[in-house]
Short mmCIF file of C-alpha atoms and ligand atoms in Angstrom, two decimals:
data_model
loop_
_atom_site.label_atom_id
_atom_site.label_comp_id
_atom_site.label_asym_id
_atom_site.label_seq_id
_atom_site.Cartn_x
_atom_site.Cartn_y
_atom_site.Cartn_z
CA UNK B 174 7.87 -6.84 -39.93
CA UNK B 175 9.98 -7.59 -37.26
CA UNK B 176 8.28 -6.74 -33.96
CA UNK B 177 11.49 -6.83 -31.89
CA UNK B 178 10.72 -8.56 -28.95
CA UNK B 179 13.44 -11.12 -29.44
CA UNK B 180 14.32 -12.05 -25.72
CA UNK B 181 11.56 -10.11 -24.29
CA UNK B 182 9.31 -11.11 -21.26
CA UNK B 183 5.57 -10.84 -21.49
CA UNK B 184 3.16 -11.94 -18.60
CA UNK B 185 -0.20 -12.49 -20.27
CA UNK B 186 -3.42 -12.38 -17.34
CA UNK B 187 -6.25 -14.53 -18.92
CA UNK B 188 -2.96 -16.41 -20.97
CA UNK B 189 -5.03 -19.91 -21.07
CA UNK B 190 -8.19 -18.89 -23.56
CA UNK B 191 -9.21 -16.36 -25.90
CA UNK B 192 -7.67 -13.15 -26.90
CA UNK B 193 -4.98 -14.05 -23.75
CA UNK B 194 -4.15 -17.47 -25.55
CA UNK B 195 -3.80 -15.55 -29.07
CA UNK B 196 -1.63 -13.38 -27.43
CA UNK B 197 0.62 -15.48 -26.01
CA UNK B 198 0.83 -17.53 -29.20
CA UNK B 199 1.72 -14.04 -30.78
CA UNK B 200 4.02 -13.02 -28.24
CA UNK B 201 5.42 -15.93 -28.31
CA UNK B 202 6.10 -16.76 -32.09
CA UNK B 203 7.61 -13.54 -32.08
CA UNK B 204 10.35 -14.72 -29.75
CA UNK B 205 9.17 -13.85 -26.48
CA UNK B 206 9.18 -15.79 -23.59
CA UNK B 207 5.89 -15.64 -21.66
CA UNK B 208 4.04 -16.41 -18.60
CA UNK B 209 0.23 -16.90 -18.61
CA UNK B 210 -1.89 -16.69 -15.70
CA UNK B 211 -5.39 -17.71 -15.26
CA UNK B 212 -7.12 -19.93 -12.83
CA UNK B 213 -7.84 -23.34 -14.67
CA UNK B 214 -4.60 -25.10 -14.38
CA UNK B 215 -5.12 -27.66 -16.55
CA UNK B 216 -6.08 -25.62 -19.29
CA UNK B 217 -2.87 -22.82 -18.55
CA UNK B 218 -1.16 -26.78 -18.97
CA UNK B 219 -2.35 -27.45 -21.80
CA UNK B 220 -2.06 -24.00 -23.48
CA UNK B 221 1.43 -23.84 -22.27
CA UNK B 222 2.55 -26.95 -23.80
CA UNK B 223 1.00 -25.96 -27.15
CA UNK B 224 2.49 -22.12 -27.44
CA UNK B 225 5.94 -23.58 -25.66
CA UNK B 226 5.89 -26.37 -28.88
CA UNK B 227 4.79 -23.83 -31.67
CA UNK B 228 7.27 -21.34 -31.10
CA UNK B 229 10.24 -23.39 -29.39
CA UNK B 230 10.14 -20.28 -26.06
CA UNK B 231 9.43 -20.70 -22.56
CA UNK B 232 6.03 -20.32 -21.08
CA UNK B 233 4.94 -20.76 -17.92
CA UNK B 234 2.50 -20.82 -15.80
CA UNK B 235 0.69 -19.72 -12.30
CA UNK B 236 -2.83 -20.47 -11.83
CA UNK B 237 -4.85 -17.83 -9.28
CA UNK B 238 -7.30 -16.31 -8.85
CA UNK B 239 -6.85 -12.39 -10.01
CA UNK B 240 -10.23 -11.04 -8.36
CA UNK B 241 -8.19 -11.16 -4.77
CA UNK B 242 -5.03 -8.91 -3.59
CA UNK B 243 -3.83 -12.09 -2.63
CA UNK B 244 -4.19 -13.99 -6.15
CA UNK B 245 -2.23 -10.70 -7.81
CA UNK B 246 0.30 -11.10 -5.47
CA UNK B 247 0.32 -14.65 -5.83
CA UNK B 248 1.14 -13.94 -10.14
CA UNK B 249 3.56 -11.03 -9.31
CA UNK B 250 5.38 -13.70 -7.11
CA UNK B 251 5.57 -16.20 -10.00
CA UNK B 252 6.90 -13.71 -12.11
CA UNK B 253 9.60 -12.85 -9.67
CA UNK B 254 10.43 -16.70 -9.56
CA UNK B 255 10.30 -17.69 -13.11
CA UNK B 256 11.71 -14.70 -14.70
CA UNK B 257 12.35 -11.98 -12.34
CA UNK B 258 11.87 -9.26 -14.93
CA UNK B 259 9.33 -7.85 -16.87
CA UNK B 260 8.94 -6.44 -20.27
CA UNK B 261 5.43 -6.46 -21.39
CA UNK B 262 2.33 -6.69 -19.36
CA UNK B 263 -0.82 -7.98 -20.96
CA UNK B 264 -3.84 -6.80 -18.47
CA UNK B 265 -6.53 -9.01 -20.39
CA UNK B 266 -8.38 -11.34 -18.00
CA UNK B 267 -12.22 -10.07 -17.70
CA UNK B 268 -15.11 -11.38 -17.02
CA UNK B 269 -17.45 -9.57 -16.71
CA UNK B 270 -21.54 -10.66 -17.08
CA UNK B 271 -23.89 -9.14 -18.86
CA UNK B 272 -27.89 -9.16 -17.99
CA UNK B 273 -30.65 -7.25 -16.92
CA UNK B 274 -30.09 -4.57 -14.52
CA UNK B 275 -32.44 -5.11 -11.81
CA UNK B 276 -31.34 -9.30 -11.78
CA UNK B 277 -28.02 -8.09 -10.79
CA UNK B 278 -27.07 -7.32 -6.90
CA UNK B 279 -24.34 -5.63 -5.61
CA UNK B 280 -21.94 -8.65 -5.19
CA UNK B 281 -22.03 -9.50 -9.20
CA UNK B 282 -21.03 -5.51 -9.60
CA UNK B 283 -18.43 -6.05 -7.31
CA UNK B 284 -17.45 -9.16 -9.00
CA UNK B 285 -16.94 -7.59 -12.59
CA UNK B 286 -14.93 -4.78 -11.31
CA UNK B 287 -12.48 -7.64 -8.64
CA UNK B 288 -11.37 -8.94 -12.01
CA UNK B 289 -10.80 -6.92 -14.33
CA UNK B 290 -10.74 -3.26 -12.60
CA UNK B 291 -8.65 -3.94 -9.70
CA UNK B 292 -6.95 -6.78 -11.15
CA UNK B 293 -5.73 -3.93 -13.92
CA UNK B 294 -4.63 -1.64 -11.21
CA UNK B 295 -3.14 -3.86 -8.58
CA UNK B 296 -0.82 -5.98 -11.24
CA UNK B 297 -0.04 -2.65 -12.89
CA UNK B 298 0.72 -1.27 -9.28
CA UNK B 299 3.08 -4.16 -8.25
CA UNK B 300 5.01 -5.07 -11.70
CA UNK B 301 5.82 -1.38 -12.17
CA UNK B 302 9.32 -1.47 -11.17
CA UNK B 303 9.99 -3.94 -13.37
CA UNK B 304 8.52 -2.73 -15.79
CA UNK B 305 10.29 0.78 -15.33
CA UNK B 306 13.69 -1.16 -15.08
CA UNK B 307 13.12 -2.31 -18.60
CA UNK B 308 11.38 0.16 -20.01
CA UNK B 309 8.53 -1.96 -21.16
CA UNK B 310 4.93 -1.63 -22.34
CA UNK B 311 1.27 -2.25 -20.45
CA UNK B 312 -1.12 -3.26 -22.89
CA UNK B 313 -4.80 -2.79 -21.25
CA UNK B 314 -7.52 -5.32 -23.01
CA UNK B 315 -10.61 -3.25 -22.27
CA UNK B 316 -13.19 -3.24 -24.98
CA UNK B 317 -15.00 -1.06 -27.34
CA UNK B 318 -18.44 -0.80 -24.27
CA UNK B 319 -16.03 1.51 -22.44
CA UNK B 320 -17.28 3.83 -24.75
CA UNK B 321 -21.03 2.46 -25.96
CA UNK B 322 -23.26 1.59 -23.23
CA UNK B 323 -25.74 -1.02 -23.30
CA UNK B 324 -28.25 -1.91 -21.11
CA UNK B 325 -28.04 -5.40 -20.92
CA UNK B 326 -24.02 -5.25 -20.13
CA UNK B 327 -24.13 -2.01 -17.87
CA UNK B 328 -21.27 -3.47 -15.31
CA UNK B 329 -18.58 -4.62 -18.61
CA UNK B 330 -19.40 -1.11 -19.74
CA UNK B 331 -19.01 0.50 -16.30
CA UNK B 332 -15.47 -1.40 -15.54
CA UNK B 333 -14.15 -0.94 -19.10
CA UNK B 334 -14.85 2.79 -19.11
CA UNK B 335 -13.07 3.14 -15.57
CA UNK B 336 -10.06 0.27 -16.63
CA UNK B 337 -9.88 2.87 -20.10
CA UNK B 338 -9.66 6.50 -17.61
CA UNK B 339 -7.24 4.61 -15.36
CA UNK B 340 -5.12 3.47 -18.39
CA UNK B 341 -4.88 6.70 -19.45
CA UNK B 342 -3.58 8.17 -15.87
CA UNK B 343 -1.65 5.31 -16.08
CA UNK B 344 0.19 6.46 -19.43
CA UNK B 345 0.62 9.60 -17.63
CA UNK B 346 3.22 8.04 -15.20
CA UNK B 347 4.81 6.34 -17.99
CA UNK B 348 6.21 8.98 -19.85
CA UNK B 349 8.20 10.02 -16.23
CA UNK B 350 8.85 6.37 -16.07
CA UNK B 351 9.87 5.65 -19.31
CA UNK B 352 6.90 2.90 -19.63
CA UNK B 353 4.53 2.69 -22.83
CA UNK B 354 0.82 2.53 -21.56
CA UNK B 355 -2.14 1.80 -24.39
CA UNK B 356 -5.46 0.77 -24.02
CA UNK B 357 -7.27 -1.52 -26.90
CA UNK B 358 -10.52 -2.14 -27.56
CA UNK B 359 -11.89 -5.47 -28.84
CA UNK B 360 -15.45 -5.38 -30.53
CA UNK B 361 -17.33 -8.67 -30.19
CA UNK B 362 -14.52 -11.71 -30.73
CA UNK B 363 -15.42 -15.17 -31.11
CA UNK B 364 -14.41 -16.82 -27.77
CA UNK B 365 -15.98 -18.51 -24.95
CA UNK B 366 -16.21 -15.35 -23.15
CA UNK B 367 -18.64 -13.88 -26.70
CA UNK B 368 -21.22 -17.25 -26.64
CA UNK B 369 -21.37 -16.74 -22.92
CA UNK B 370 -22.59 -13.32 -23.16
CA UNK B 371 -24.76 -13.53 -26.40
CA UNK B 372 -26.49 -16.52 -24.37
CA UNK B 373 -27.55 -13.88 -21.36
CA UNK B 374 -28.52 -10.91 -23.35
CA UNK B 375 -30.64 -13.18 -25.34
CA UNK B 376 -32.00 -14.17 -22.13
CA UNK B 377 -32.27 -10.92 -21.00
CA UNK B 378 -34.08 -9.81 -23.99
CA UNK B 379 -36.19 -12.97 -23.65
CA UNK B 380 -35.08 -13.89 -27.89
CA UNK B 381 -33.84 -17.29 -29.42
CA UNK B 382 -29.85 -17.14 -29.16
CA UNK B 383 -29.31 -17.45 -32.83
CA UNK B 384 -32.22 -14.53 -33.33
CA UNK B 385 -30.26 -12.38 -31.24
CA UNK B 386 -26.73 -12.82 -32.55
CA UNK B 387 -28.16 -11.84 -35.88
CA UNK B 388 -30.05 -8.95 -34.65
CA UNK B 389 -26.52 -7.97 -32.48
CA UNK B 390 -24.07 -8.45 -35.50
CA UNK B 391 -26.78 -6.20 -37.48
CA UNK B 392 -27.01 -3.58 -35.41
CA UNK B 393 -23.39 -2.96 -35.37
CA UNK B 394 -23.06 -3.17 -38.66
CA UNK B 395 -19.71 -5.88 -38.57
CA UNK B 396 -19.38 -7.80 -41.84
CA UNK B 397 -17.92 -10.92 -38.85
CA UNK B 398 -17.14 -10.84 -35.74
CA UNK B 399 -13.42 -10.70 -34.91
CA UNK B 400 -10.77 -13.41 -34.38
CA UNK B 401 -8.83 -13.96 -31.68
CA UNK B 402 -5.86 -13.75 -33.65
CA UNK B 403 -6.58 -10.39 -34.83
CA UNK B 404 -7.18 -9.17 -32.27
CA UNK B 405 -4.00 -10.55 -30.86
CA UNK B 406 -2.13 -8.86 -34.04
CA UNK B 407 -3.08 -5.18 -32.61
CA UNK B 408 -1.65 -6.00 -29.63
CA UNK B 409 1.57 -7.23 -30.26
CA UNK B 410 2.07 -4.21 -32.13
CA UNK B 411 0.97 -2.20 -29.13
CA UNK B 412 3.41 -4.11 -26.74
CA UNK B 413 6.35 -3.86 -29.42
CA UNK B 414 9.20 -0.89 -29.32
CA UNK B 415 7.94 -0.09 -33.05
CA UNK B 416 4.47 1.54 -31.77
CA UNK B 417 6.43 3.71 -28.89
CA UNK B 418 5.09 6.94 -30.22
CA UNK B 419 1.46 5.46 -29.62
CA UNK B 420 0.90 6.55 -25.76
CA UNK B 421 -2.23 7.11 -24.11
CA UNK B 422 -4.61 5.97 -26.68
CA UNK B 423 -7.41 4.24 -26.92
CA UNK B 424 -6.92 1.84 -30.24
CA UNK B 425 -10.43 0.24 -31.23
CA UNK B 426 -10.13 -3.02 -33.08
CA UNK B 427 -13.50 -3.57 -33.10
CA UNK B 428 -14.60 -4.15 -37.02
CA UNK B 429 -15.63 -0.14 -37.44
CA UNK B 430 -18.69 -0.94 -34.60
CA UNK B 431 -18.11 1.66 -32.32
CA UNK B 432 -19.57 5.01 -34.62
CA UNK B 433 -18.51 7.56 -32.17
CA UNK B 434 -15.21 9.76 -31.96
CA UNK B 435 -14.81 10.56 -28.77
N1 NAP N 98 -14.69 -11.76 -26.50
C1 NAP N 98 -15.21 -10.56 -26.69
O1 NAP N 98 -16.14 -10.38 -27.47
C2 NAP N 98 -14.62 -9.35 -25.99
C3 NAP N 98 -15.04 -8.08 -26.41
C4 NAP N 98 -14.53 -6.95 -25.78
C5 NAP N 98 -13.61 -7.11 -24.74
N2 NAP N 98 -13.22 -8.36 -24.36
C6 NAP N 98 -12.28 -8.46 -23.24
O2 NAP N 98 -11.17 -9.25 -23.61
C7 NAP N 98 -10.68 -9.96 -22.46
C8 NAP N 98 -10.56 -11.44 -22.79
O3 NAP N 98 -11.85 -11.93 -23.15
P1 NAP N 98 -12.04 -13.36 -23.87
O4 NAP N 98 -13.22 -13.23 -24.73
O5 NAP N 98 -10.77 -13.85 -24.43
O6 NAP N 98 -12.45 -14.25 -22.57
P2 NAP N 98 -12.39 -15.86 -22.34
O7 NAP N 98 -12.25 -16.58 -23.62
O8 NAP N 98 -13.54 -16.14 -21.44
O9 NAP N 98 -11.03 -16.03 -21.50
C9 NAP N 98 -10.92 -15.40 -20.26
C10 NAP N 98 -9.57 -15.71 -19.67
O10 NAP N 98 -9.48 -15.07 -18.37
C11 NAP N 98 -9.27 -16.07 -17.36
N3 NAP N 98 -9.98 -15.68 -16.14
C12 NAP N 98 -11.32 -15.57 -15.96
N4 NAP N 98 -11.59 -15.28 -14.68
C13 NAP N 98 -10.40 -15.18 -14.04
C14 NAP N 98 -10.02 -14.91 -12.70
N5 NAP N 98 -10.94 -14.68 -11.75
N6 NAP N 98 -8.70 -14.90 -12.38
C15 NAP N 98 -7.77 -15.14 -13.34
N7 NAP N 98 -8.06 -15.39 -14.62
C16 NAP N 98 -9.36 -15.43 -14.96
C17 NAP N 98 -9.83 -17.35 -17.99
O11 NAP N 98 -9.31 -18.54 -17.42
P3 NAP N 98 -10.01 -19.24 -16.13
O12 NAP N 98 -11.49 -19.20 -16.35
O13 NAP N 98 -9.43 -20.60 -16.06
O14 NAP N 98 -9.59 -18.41 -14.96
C18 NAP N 98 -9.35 -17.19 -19.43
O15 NAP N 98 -7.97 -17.49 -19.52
C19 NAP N 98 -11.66 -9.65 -21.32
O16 NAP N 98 -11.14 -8.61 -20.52
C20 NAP N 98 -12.91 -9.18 -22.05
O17 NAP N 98 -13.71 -8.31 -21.29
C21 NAP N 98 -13.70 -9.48 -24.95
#
């Protein structure tokens, strides 16, 4: 299936690792061109050099810092430079930490939602004339606690269930604008950011790591946890013309975890 974004421009936040990398290599071997923002430079290097090589298209970097107004600005500016338009945005850079409630102060609250609430909203904010001019798509990386709370990641759950009410708002002024707005919803995915977070709630919940990543996986009754790559499937889809008529939703590519409807 030909996802038809020949030509297109994608900036991918969180492009160096993870779901951002598998994106990128997506977007990319689909014939975009991209450019991936993170902080790590040498990794955003290195991760460039690998998706420019596999699909033969242009990637660049800028390496900030997206938890400041000043480190948005600073990836809306290397947009402007590299490209100076804008077809797909990939909000995707989180992280946020999990652990128990009463270890966590104010400043690592404010921390989880720098990232990945307000660096949602301000990049959304600033690249919205572009996207507008091309009539383009926001894909929102949120994840499937935006809708399941747990108590040992009450701050991811928290931002994701605010990033997935503003996304929706958000689709709201796209359909004036002429911009398609989704929001998708990774279960666990094996990535640095997953053995970070299995490590604190099995500290939090005082268990051997391995015990509790059997007792997680269980629970949510996964046959695996995803693959980057999958998960990066879903979203080219979401970014691509074909899926226009999907606005406004919430699409959970979580493994079946999440047992709720609404
Ligand atoms: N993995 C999961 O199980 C899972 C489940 C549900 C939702 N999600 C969501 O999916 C998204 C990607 O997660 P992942 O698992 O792929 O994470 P990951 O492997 O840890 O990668 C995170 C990416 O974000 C970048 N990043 C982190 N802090 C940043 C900052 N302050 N400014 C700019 N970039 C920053 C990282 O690069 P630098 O560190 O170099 O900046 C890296 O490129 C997140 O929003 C996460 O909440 C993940």
């Amino acid at each position: 299936m030909d996802l038809q974004l020949k030509d297109k421009v994608a900036l991918v936040t969180g492009g160096s690792k993870g779901i951002g990398r598998a994106v990128a290599e997506r977007l990319a071997a689909e014939g975009a061109d991209v450019l991936l923002v993170a902080r790590g430079k040498e990794v955003l290097e290195k991760t460039a050099r690998e998706v420019a090589k596999a699909s033969g298209r242009r990637v660049e970097i800028c390496a900030t810092d997206l938890r400041s107004a000043q480190g948005c600005a600073a990836a809306v500016g290397a947009l402007g430079q590299a490209f100076g338009r804008l077809d797909v945005l990939i909000n995707n850079a989180g992280a946020t930490q999990s652990g128990d409630f009463f270890q966590q102060d104010d400043a690592v609250w404010e921390d989880g939602f720098a990232l990945k609430f307000y660096g949602y909203v301000r990049l959304s904010r600033a690249l919205w004339p572009l996207l507008k001019a091309a009539q383009g798509s926001v894909v929102n990386v949120i994840g499937a606690a935006s809708k399941t709370p747990n108590v040992n990641f009450m701050i991811g759950g928290a931002v994701n269930a605010a990033c997935a009410n503003f996304t929706k708002a958000l689709a709201g002024l796209g359909l004036r604008d002429g911009v398609q707005v989704n929001a998708l919803h990774p279960g666990p995915v094996v990535t640095d950011r997953l053995n970070a977070l299995l490590d604190q709630r099995a500290k939090a919940e005082g268990l051997p790591r391995a015990d509790y990543e059997k007792k997680e996986l269980a629970a949510s009754g996964m046959r695996a946890y995803s693959k980057p790559e999958e998960i990066a499937a879903a979203v080219a889809f979401l970014a691509s013309p074909l899926s226009r008529q999907v606005h406004g939703a919430d699409v959970f590519c979580d493994g079946g975890s999440t047992k709720t409807i609404l």
